PDB file of C-alpha atoms in Angstrom:
ATOM      1  CA  UNK A   1     137.425   4.555  25.062  1.00 38.00           C
ATOM      2  CA  UNK A   2     139.066   4.748  21.698  1.00 36.00           C
ATOM      3  CA  UNK A   3     142.705   3.770  21.504  1.00 38.00           C
ATOM      4  CA  UNK A   4     143.641   7.011  19.784  1.00 37.00           C
ATOM      5  CA  UNK A   5     143.295  10.654  20.782  1.00 36.00           C
ATOM      6  CA  UNK A   6     141.507  11.498  17.545  1.00 31.00           C
ATOM      7  CA  UNK A   7     137.808  12.220  16.888  1.00 32.00           C
ATOM      8  CA  UNK A   8     135.384   9.975  18.798  1.00 37.00           C
ATOM      9  CA  UNK A   9     134.771   6.534  17.322  1.00 28.00           C
ATOM     10  CA  UNK A  10     133.970   3.193  18.757  1.00 28.00           C
ATOM     11  CA  UNK A  11     136.319   1.277  16.482  1.00 32.00           C
ATOM     12  CA  UNK A  12     138.863  -0.965  18.140  1.00 32.00           C
ATOM     13  CA  UNK A  13     141.731   1.181  16.870  1.00 31.00           C
ATOM     14  CA  UNK A  14     140.452   4.360  18.567  1.00 35.00           C
ATOM     15  CA  UNK A  15     139.498   3.492  22.142  1.00 38.00           C
ATOM     16  CA  UNK A  16     140.566   6.774  23.744  1.00 38.00           C
ATOM     17  CA  UNK A  17     138.601   9.384  21.888  1.00 39.00           C
ATOM     18  CA  UNK A  18     135.396   7.387  21.873  1.00 37.00           C
ATOM     19  CA  UNK A  19     135.281   7.345  25.643  1.00 35.00           C
ATOM     20  CA  UNK A  20     136.619  10.814  26.367  1.00 39.00           C
ATOM     21  CA  UNK A  21     135.457  12.767  23.357  1.00 36.00           C
ATOM     22  CA  UNK A  22     139.009  14.105  23.147  1.00 34.00           C
ATOM     23  CA  UNK A  23     140.093  15.154  19.677  1.00 31.00           C
ATOM     24  CA  UNK A  24     143.748  15.618  18.861  1.00 31.00           C
ATOM     25  CA  UNK A  25     145.024  17.993  16.247  1.00 32.00           C
ATOM     26  CA  UNK A  26     145.591  16.468  12.834  1.00 34.00           C
ATOM     27  CA  UNK A  27     148.931  14.728  12.399  1.00 37.00           C
ATOM     28  CA  UNK A  28     151.595  16.537  10.424  1.00 38.00           C
ATOM     29  CA  UNK A  29     151.350  15.847   6.678  1.00 39.00           C
ATOM     30  CA  UNK A  30     154.012  13.714   5.024  1.00 37.00           C
ATOM     31  CA  UNK A  31     155.109  14.367   1.442  1.00 38.00           C
ATOM     32  CA  UNK A  32     154.979  11.335  -0.848  1.00 36.00           C
ATOM     33  CA  UNK A  33     155.869  13.065  -4.098  1.00 42.00           C
ATOM     34  CA  UNK A  34     152.184  12.878  -5.059  1.00 43.00           C
ATOM     35  CA  UNK A  35     150.863  15.339  -2.483  1.00 50.00           C
ATOM     36  CA  UNK A  36     150.815  15.270   1.308  1.00 54.00           C
ATOM     37  CA  UNK A  37     149.104  12.554   3.330  1.00 59.00           C
ATOM     38  CA  UNK A  38     148.576  12.524   7.090  1.00 59.00           C
ATOM     39  CA  UNK A  39     151.179  10.781   9.222  1.00 59.00           C
ATOM     40  CA  UNK A  40     149.969   7.561  10.850  1.00 68.00           C
ATOM     41  CA  UNK A  41     147.871   8.066  13.964  1.00 78.00           C
ATOM     42  CA  UNK A  42     149.718   7.255  17.189  1.00 85.00           C
ATOM     43  CA  UNK A  43     149.065   3.935  18.875  1.00 95.00           C
ATOM     44  CA  UNK A  44     149.530   2.779  22.432  1.00 97.00           C
ATOM     45  CA  UNK A  45     152.428   0.659  23.617  1.00 98.00           C
ATOM     46  CA  UNK A  46     150.113  -2.073  24.887  1.00 98.00           C
ATOM     47  CA  UNK A  47     148.061  -4.441  22.792  1.00 96.00           C
ATOM     48  CA  UNK A  48     145.562  -7.216  23.514  1.00 96.00           C
ATOM     49  CA  UNK A  49     145.903  -8.913  26.885  1.00 96.00           C
ATOM     50  CA  UNK A  50     148.666  -6.524  27.929  1.00 98.00           C
ATOM     51  CA  UNK A  51     146.011  -3.825  28.453  1.00 98.00           C
ATOM     52  CA  UNK A  52     144.841  -3.992  32.094  1.00 98.00           C
ATOM     53  CA  UNK A  53     141.294  -5.344  32.424  1.00 97.00           C
ATOM     54  CA  UNK A  54     139.264  -2.777  34.347  1.00 97.00           C
ATOM     55  CA  UNK A  55     136.341  -5.149  34.669  1.00 96.00           C
ATOM     56  CA  UNK A  56     138.496  -7.675  36.493  1.00 97.00           C
ATOM     57  CA  UNK A  57     140.245  -5.021  38.580  1.00 97.00           C
ATOM     58  CA  UNK A  58     137.254  -2.810  39.435  1.00 97.00           C
ATOM     59  CA  UNK A  59     134.475  -3.601  41.888  1.00 96.00           C
ATOM     60  CA  UNK A  60     131.000  -2.418  40.849  1.00 97.00           C
ATOM     61  CA  UNK A  61     130.397   1.306  41.414  1.00 97.00           C
ATOM     62  CA  UNK A  62     128.788   2.252  44.745  1.00 97.00           C
ATOM     63  CA  UNK A  63     125.239   0.999  45.172  1.00 96.00           C
ATOM     64  CA  UNK A  64     122.500   3.600  45.735  1.00 94.00           C
ATOM     65  CA  UNK A  65     122.005   4.220  49.435  1.00 96.00           C
ATOM     66  CA  UNK A  66     125.443   2.910  50.410  1.00 97.00           C
ATOM     67  CA  UNK A  67     128.009   4.837  52.437  1.00 97.00           C
ATOM     68  CA  UNK A  68     130.217   5.080  49.341  1.00 96.00           C
ATOM     69  CA  UNK A  69     127.352   6.579  47.338  1.00 97.00           C
ATOM     70  CA  UNK A  70     126.762   9.095  50.131  1.00 97.00           C
ATOM     71  CA  UNK A  71     130.418  10.122  49.930  1.00 97.00           C
ATOM     72  CA  UNK A  72     130.100  10.525  46.154  1.00 97.00           C
ATOM     73  CA  UNK A  73     127.102  12.787  46.678  1.00 97.00           C
ATOM     74  CA  UNK A  74     128.877  14.857  49.342  1.00 96.00           C
ATOM     75  CA  UNK A  75     131.921  15.428  47.151  1.00 97.00           C
ATOM     76  CA  UNK A  76     129.714  16.287  44.178  1.00 97.00           C
ATOM     77  CA  UNK A  77     127.966  18.982  46.230  1.00 96.00           C
ATOM     78  CA  UNK A  78     131.322  20.504  47.163  1.00 95.00           C
ATOM     79  CA  UNK A  79     132.470  20.333  43.561  1.00 96.00           C
ATOM     80  CA  UNK A  80     129.416  22.016  42.045  1.00 95.00           C
ATOM     81  CA  UNK A  81     129.808  24.872  44.548  1.00 95.00           C
ATOM     82  CA  UNK A  82     133.016  25.819  42.698  1.00 96.00           C
ATOM     83  CA  UNK A  83     131.192  26.510  39.427  1.00 95.00           C
ATOM     84  CA  UNK A  84     132.352  29.818  37.928  1.00 95.00           C
ATOM     85  CA  UNK A  85     135.506  29.982  40.068  1.00 96.00           C
ATOM     86  CA  UNK A  86     139.129  29.923  38.939  1.00 97.00           C
ATOM     87  CA  UNK A  87     139.198  26.265  39.951  1.00 97.00           C
ATOM     88  CA  UNK A  88     136.285  25.592  37.591  1.00 97.00           C
ATOM     89  CA  UNK A  89     138.228  27.264  34.775  1.00 97.00           C
ATOM     90  CA  UNK A  90     141.233  25.101  35.622  1.00 97.00           C
ATOM     91  CA  UNK A  91     139.010  22.031  35.350  1.00 98.00           C
ATOM     92  CA  UNK A  92     138.034  23.208  31.884  1.00 97.00           C
ATOM     93  CA  UNK A  93     141.714  23.539  30.916  1.00 97.00           C
ATOM     94  CA  UNK A  94     142.524  20.130  32.405  1.00 97.00           C
ATOM     95  CA  UNK A  95     139.813  18.501  30.316  1.00 97.00           C
ATOM     96  CA  UNK A  96     141.764  19.177  27.115  1.00 96.00           C
ATOM     97  CA  UNK A  97     143.705  16.043  26.179  1.00 95.00           C
ATOM     98  CA  UNK A  98     144.253  17.072  22.574  1.00 94.00           C
ATOM     99  CA  UNK A  99     147.851  17.135  21.433  1.00 95.00           C
ATOM    100  CA  UNK A 100     149.933  19.259  21.329  1.00 93.00           C
ATOM    101  CA  UNK A 101     148.106  21.041  24.185  1.00 91.00           C
ATOM    102  CA  UNK A 102     147.752  17.860  26.218  1.00 94.00           C
ATOM    103  CA  UNK A 103     151.512  17.391  26.353  1.00 95.00           C
ATOM    104  CA  UNK A 104     151.860  20.505  28.518  1.00 95.00           C
ATOM    105  CA  UNK A 105     149.335  19.636  31.227  1.00 96.00           C
ATOM    106  CA  UNK A 106     152.065  18.656  33.715  1.00 97.00           C
ATOM    107  CA  UNK A 107     154.780  21.049  32.516  1.00 97.00           C
ATOM    108  CA  UNK A 108     154.517  23.363  35.535  1.00 97.00           C
ATOM    109  CA  UNK A 109     154.946  20.473  37.966  1.00 97.00           C
ATOM    110  CA  UNK A 110     157.776  19.114  35.825  1.00 97.00           C
ATOM    111  CA  UNK A 111     159.425  22.521  35.448  1.00 96.00           C
ATOM    112  CA  UNK A 112     160.152  21.859  31.781  1.00 95.00           C
ATOM    113  CA  UNK A 113     158.172  22.662  28.609  1.00 95.00           C
ATOM    114  CA  UNK A 114     157.059  19.588  26.689  1.00 95.00           C
ATOM    115  CA  UNK A 115     156.698  19.726  22.924  1.00 94.00           C
ATOM    116  CA  UNK A 116     157.338  17.557  19.903  1.00 95.00           C
ATOM    117  CA  UNK A 117     160.348  19.596  18.787  1.00 93.00           C
ATOM    118  CA  UNK A 118     162.449  19.837  21.951  1.00 93.00           C
ATOM    119  CA  UNK A 119     161.318  16.765  23.898  1.00 96.00           C
ATOM    120  CA  UNK A 120     160.147  14.330  21.208  1.00 97.00           C
ATOM    121  CA  UNK A 121     160.618  11.140  23.248  1.00 97.00           C
ATOM    122  CA  UNK A 122     158.675  12.544  26.207  1.00 97.00           C
ATOM    123  CA  UNK A 123     155.987  13.900  23.883  1.00 97.00           C
ATOM    124  CA  UNK A 124     155.665  10.460  22.286  1.00 97.00           C
ATOM    125  CA  UNK A 125     155.674   8.737  25.668  1.00 98.00           C
ATOM    126  CA  UNK A 126     152.835  10.906  26.974  1.00 98.00           C
ATOM    127  CA  UNK A 127     150.796  10.539  23.796  1.00 97.00           C
ATOM    128  CA  UNK A 128     151.127   6.766  23.630  1.00 98.00           C
ATOM    129  CA  UNK A 129     150.644   6.120  27.359  1.00 98.00           C
ATOM    130  CA  UNK A 130     147.512   8.282  27.207  1.00 98.00           C
ATOM    131  CA  UNK A 131     146.071   5.789  24.732  1.00 98.00           C
ATOM    132  CA  UNK A 132     146.981   2.849  26.962  1.00 98.00           C
ATOM    133  CA  UNK A 133     145.573   4.331  30.179  1.00 98.00           C
ATOM    134  CA  UNK A 134     142.390   5.266  28.345  1.00 98.00           C
ATOM    135  CA  UNK A 135     141.980   1.750  26.954  1.00 98.00           C
ATOM    136  CA  UNK A 136     142.455   0.282  30.405  1.00 98.00           C
ATOM    137  CA  UNK A 137     139.143   1.795  31.588  1.00 98.00           C
ATOM    138  CA  UNK A 138     137.093   0.558  28.636  1.00 96.00           C
ATOM    139  CA  UNK A 139     135.725  -2.764  29.906  1.00 97.00           C
ATOM    140  CA  UNK A 140     134.281  -1.390  33.149  1.00 98.00           C
ATOM    141  CA  UNK A 141     132.900   1.716  31.434  1.00 98.00           C
ATOM    142  CA  UNK A 142     131.090  -0.433  28.918  1.00 96.00           C
ATOM    143  CA  UNK A 143     129.770  -2.870  31.509  1.00 97.00           C
ATOM    144  CA  UNK A 144     128.500  -0.458  34.148  1.00 97.00           C
ATOM    145  CA  UNK A 145     127.449   2.535  31.991  1.00 97.00           C
ATOM    146  CA  UNK A 146     127.224   4.616  35.157  1.00 98.00           C
ATOM    147  CA  UNK A 147     125.408   7.963  34.677  1.00 98.00           C
ATOM    148  CA  UNK A 148     127.629  10.993  35.161  1.00 98.00           C
ATOM    149  CA  UNK A 149     126.933  13.590  37.884  1.00 98.00           C
ATOM    150  CA  UNK A 150     125.563  16.236  35.507  1.00 98.00           C
ATOM    151  CA  UNK A 151     123.024  13.691  34.280  1.00 98.00           C
ATOM    152  CA  UNK A 152     121.820  13.214  37.854  1.00 97.00           C
ATOM    153  CA  UNK A 153     122.095  16.670  39.427  1.00 96.00           C
ATOM    154  CA  UNK A 154     121.208  18.714  36.332  1.00 96.00           C
ATOM    155  CA  UNK A 155     124.074  21.146  36.953  1.00 95.00           C
ATOM    156  CA  UNK A 156     126.335  22.428  34.143  1.00 95.00           C
ATOM    157  CA  UNK A 157     129.720  20.945  33.347  1.00 98.00           C
ATOM    158  CA  UNK A 158     132.964  22.755  32.581  1.00 98.00           C
ATOM    159  CA  UNK A 159     132.834  21.376  29.000  1.00 97.00           C
ATOM    160  CA  UNK A 160     129.272  21.849  27.738  1.00 97.00           C
ATOM    161  CA  UNK A 161     130.237  20.973  24.162  1.00 96.00           C
ATOM    162  CA  UNK A 162     131.274  17.514  25.348  1.00 96.00           C
ATOM    163  CA  UNK A 163     128.032  16.733  27.158  1.00 97.00           C
ATOM    164  CA  UNK A 164     126.217  14.972  24.282  1.00 95.00           C
ATOM    165  CA  UNK A 165     129.083  12.529  23.909  1.00 94.00           C
ATOM    166  CA  UNK A 166     129.608  12.131  27.667  1.00 96.00           C
ATOM    167  CA  UNK A 167     125.984  11.067  28.096  1.00 96.00           C
ATOM    168  CA  UNK A 168     126.759   7.934  26.114  1.00 94.00           C
ATOM    169  CA  UNK A 169     130.063   7.176  27.838  1.00 95.00           C
ATOM    170  CA  UNK A 170     130.064   5.441  31.220  1.00 97.00           C
ATOM    171  CA  UNK A 171     131.334   7.465  34.157  1.00 98.00           C
ATOM    172  CA  UNK A 172     133.142   4.657  36.004  1.00 98.00           C
ATOM    173  CA  UNK A 173     136.147   4.538  36.048  1.00 98.00           C
ATOM    174  CA  UNK A 174     137.359   8.001  35.043  1.00 98.00           C
ATOM    175  CA  UNK A 175     139.472   7.844  31.898  1.00 98.00           C
ATOM    176  CA  UNK A 176     140.929  11.344  32.334  1.00 98.00           C
ATOM    177  CA  UNK A 177     141.999  10.396  35.842  1.00 98.00           C
ATOM    178  CA  UNK A 178     143.608   7.161  34.665  1.00 98.00           C
ATOM    179  CA  UNK A 179     145.581   9.158  32.111  1.00 98.00           C
ATOM    180  CA  UNK A 180     146.570  11.888  34.556  1.00 98.00           C
ATOM    181  CA  UNK A 181     147.679   9.442  37.243  1.00 98.00           C
ATOM    182  CA  UNK A 182     149.640   7.364  34.734  1.00 98.00           C
ATOM    183  CA  UNK A 183     151.372  10.523  33.553  1.00 98.00           C
ATOM    184  CA  UNK A 184     152.132  11.570  37.131  1.00 98.00           C
ATOM    185  CA  UNK A 185     153.719   8.203  37.925  1.00 98.00           C
ATOM    186  CA  UNK A 186     155.738   8.143  34.698  1.00 98.00           C
ATOM    187  CA  UNK A 187     156.964  11.711  35.094  1.00 98.00           C
ATOM    188  CA  UNK A 188     157.833  11.148  38.760  1.00 98.00           C
ATOM    189  CA  UNK A 189     160.042   8.279  37.635  1.00 97.00           C
ATOM    190  CA  UNK A 190     161.688  10.436  34.969  1.00 97.00           C
ATOM    191  CA  UNK A 191     162.186  13.385  37.350  1.00 97.00           C
ATOM    192  CA  UNK A 192     162.222  11.987  40.916  1.00 97.00           C
ATOM    193  CA  UNK A 193     163.380  15.334  42.308  1.00 96.00           C
ATOM    194  CA  UNK A 194     159.948  16.693  41.251  1.00 97.00           C
ATOM    195  CA  UNK A 195     157.969  13.638  42.346  1.00 98.00           C
ATOM    196  CA  UNK A 196     155.915  15.357  45.054  1.00 98.00           C
ATOM    197  CA  UNK A 197     154.800  18.171  42.763  1.00 97.00           C
ATOM    198  CA  UNK A 198     154.036  15.731  39.953  1.00 98.00           C
ATOM    199  CA  UNK A 199     151.989  13.393  42.137  1.00 98.00           C
ATOM    200  CA  UNK A 200     150.078  16.324  43.607  1.00 97.00           C
ATOM    201  CA  UNK A 201     149.343  17.440  40.054  1.00 98.00           C
ATOM    202  CA  UNK A 202     148.162  13.939  39.210  1.00 98.00           C
ATOM    203  CA  UNK A 203     145.779  14.014  42.149  1.00 97.00           C
ATOM    204  CA  UNK A 204     144.305  17.430  41.396  1.00 96.00           C
ATOM    205  CA  UNK A 205     144.105  16.529  37.703  1.00 97.00           C
ATOM    206  CA  UNK A 206     141.656  13.809  38.705  1.00 97.00           C
ATOM    207  CA  UNK A 207     139.868  16.198  41.055  1.00 97.00           C
ATOM    208  CA  UNK A 208     139.294  18.517  38.113  1.00 98.00           C
ATOM    209  CA  UNK A 209     136.875  15.890  36.811  1.00 98.00           C
ATOM    210  CA  UNK A 210     134.864  16.323  40.024  1.00 98.00           C
ATOM    211  CA  UNK A 211     134.885  20.113  39.713  1.00 98.00           C
ATOM    212  CA  UNK A 212     133.853  19.756  36.075  1.00 98.00           C
ATOM    213  CA  UNK A 213     130.775  17.790  37.256  1.00 98.00           C
ATOM    214  CA  UNK A 214     131.478  14.894  34.893  1.00 98.00           C
ATOM    215  CA  UNK A 215     132.699  12.251  37.365  1.00 98.00           C
ATOM    216  CA  UNK A 216     131.936  10.927  40.838  1.00 98.00           C
ATOM    217  CA  UNK A 217     134.628  10.595  43.489  1.00 98.00           C
ATOM    218  CA  UNK A 218     134.610   6.800  43.234  1.00 98.00           C
ATOM    219  CA  UNK A 219     135.116   7.135  39.452  1.00 98.00           C
ATOM    220  CA  UNK A 220     138.250   9.150  40.144  1.00 98.00           C
ATOM    221  CA  UNK A 221     139.547   6.720  42.767  1.00 98.00           C
ATOM    222  CA  UNK A 222     139.183   3.773  40.417  1.00 98.00           C
ATOM    223  CA  UNK A 223     140.646   5.810  37.578  1.00 98.00           C
ATOM    224  CA  UNK A 224     143.800   6.212  39.658  1.00 98.00           C
ATOM    225  CA  UNK A 225     143.917   2.460  40.200  1.00 98.00           C
ATOM    226  CA  UNK A 226     143.669   1.816  36.471  1.00 98.00           C
ATOM    227  CA  UNK A 227     146.335   4.423  35.739  1.00 98.00           C
ATOM    228  CA  UNK A 228     148.693   2.656  38.141  1.00 98.00           C
ATOM    229  CA  UNK A 229     147.857  -0.742  36.615  1.00 98.00           C
ATOM    230  CA  UNK A 230     148.674   0.669  33.183  1.00 98.00           C
ATOM    231  CA  UNK A 231     152.086   1.945  34.264  1.00 98.00           C
ATOM    232  CA  UNK A 232     152.894  -1.420  35.845  1.00 98.00           C
ATOM    233  CA  UNK A 233     152.227  -3.153  32.525  1.00 98.00           C
ATOM    234  CA  UNK A 234     154.072  -0.502  30.526  1.00 98.00           C
ATOM    235  CA  UNK A 235     157.322  -1.380  32.277  1.00 98.00           C
ATOM    236  CA  UNK A 236     157.239  -4.751  30.543  1.00 97.00           C
ATOM    237  CA  UNK A 237     157.219  -3.055  27.120  1.00 98.00           C
ATOM    238  CA  UNK A 238     160.571  -2.463  25.422  1.00 98.00           C
ATOM    239  CA  UNK A 239     159.339   0.523  23.423  1.00 97.00           C
ATOM    240  CA  UNK A 240     158.090   2.238  26.565  1.00 98.00           C
ATOM    241  CA  UNK A 241     161.358   1.600  28.393  1.00 98.00           C
ATOM    242  CA  UNK A 242     163.341   3.038  25.485  1.00 98.00           C
ATOM    243  CA  UNK A 243     161.219   6.181  25.387  1.00 97.00           C
ATOM    244  CA  UNK A 244     161.462   6.473  29.184  1.00 98.00           C
ATOM    245  CA  UNK A 245     165.260   6.434  29.022  1.00 98.00           C
ATOM    246  CA  UNK A 246     165.320   8.936  26.156  1.00 98.00           C
ATOM    247  CA  UNK A 247     162.886  11.206  28.003  1.00 97.00           C
ATOM    248  CA  UNK A 248     165.205  11.299  31.024  1.00 97.00           C
ATOM    249  CA  UNK A 249     168.000  12.583  28.818  1.00 96.00           C
ATOM    250  CA  UNK A 250     165.722  15.176  27.236  1.00 96.00           C
ATOM    251  CA  UNK A 251     164.592  16.505  30.611  1.00 95.00           C
ATOM    252  CA  UNK A 252     168.177  16.732  31.854  1.00 94.00           C
ATOM    253  CA  UNK A 253     169.152  18.703  28.745  1.00 94.00           C
ATOM    254  CA  UNK A 254     166.118  20.973  29.060  1.00 93.00           C
ATOM    255  CA  UNK A 255     167.002  21.785  32.674  1.00 92.00           C
ATOM    256  CA  UNK A 256     170.508  22.813  31.653  1.00 93.00           C
ATOM    257  CA  UNK A 257     169.014  25.141  29.043  1.00 91.00           C
ATOM    258  CA  UNK A 258     166.525  26.536  31.602  1.00 89.00           C
ATOM    259  CA  UNK A 259     163.791  26.636  28.987  1.00 85.00           C
ATOM    260  CA  UNK A 260     160.755  28.686  30.076  1.00 89.00           C
ATOM    261  CA  UNK A 261     157.430  26.934  30.596  1.00 92.00           C
ATOM    262  CA  UNK A 262     154.758  28.575  28.385  1.00 89.00           C
ATOM    263  CA  UNK A 263     152.124  28.612  31.153  1.00 91.00           C
ATOM    264  CA  UNK A 264     151.371  30.864  34.118  1.00 94.00           C
ATOM    265  CA  UNK A 265     152.613  28.373  36.697  1.00 95.00           C
ATOM    266  CA  UNK A 266     152.163  30.709  39.668  1.00 96.00           C
ATOM    267  CA  UNK A 267     148.507  31.254  38.805  1.00 95.00           C
ATOM    268  CA  UNK A 268     147.995  27.532  38.236  1.00 96.00           C
ATOM    269  CA  UNK A 269     149.538  26.677  41.608  1.00 95.00           C
ATOM    270  CA  UNK A 270     147.380  29.243  43.412  1.00 95.00           C
ATOM    271  CA  UNK A 271     144.239  27.945  41.735  1.00 96.00           C
ATOM    272  CA  UNK A 272     145.013  24.321  42.540  1.00 95.00           C
ATOM    273  CA  UNK A 273     145.297  25.118  46.228  1.00 90.00           C
ATOM    274  CA  UNK A 274     141.497  25.118  46.176  1.00 83.00           C
ATOM    275  CA  UNK A 275     140.672  21.474  46.666  1.00 77.00           C
ATOM    276  CA  UNK A 276     137.752  19.405  47.883  1.00 75.00           C
ATOM    277  CA  UNK A 277     138.027  18.530  51.605  1.00 69.00           C
ATOM    278  CA  UNK A 278     136.016  15.322  51.288  1.00 65.00           C
ATOM    279  CA  UNK A 279     138.205  14.137  48.408  1.00 68.00           C
ATOM    280  CA  UNK A 280     141.626  14.564  50.037  1.00 63.00           C
TER     281      UNK A 280
END
């Protein structure tokens, strides 16, 4: 995965987008007196050995014919049965990690809108931790190059435009899940009174990758593990801790203002009640 949420590349500076195919909107231009130039691309908090090593922390994916592989197959059958449903459409929405849209993925569970203008520290925290959680899955993805479900079962995905890129990106562990679970843990720490809703959202965010037919259940499980490993390492980073403290203040202020969340949270909650029994 590329270490930036910008167009896919395999360069060391852009781990996130290369693995997810997620493209962020262009950074705001900065005036230099000689015309506008793009602002610097965001970077993660973690560098070098501080990034969790998914190859060291992840066992090999389930072997064909094993009980774990049978569970993957059973969950995949349940997931593909949801194609065309509201849950399938939610999986499509959850696949979008581009910013600014990506910043709002957990806003219903948080109960606060997240944007660069009103919650800049939280926006920055989510954007930078996304890059770190993505990078944490890179080593295992590159080593195992596990084929994704749609490549095996021939069924459509919820993001057909991403399929050419996804074919070249290993399925195990799930990068989207690592990001979503890292966000859930971070947000639950910022807003502990909403922890249950946030952790539930983190779980079903990973399950959206099953419904989308782009990941196996074991990919999602290991993605959660790598998301948790990322958050553990982030707490040793001074920049992360500073943004975490600032984000707490922003959320408290936003609650006082009772700012509306620009999403249909009731519809989202109803849709997410449809889950996969084998994956609970």
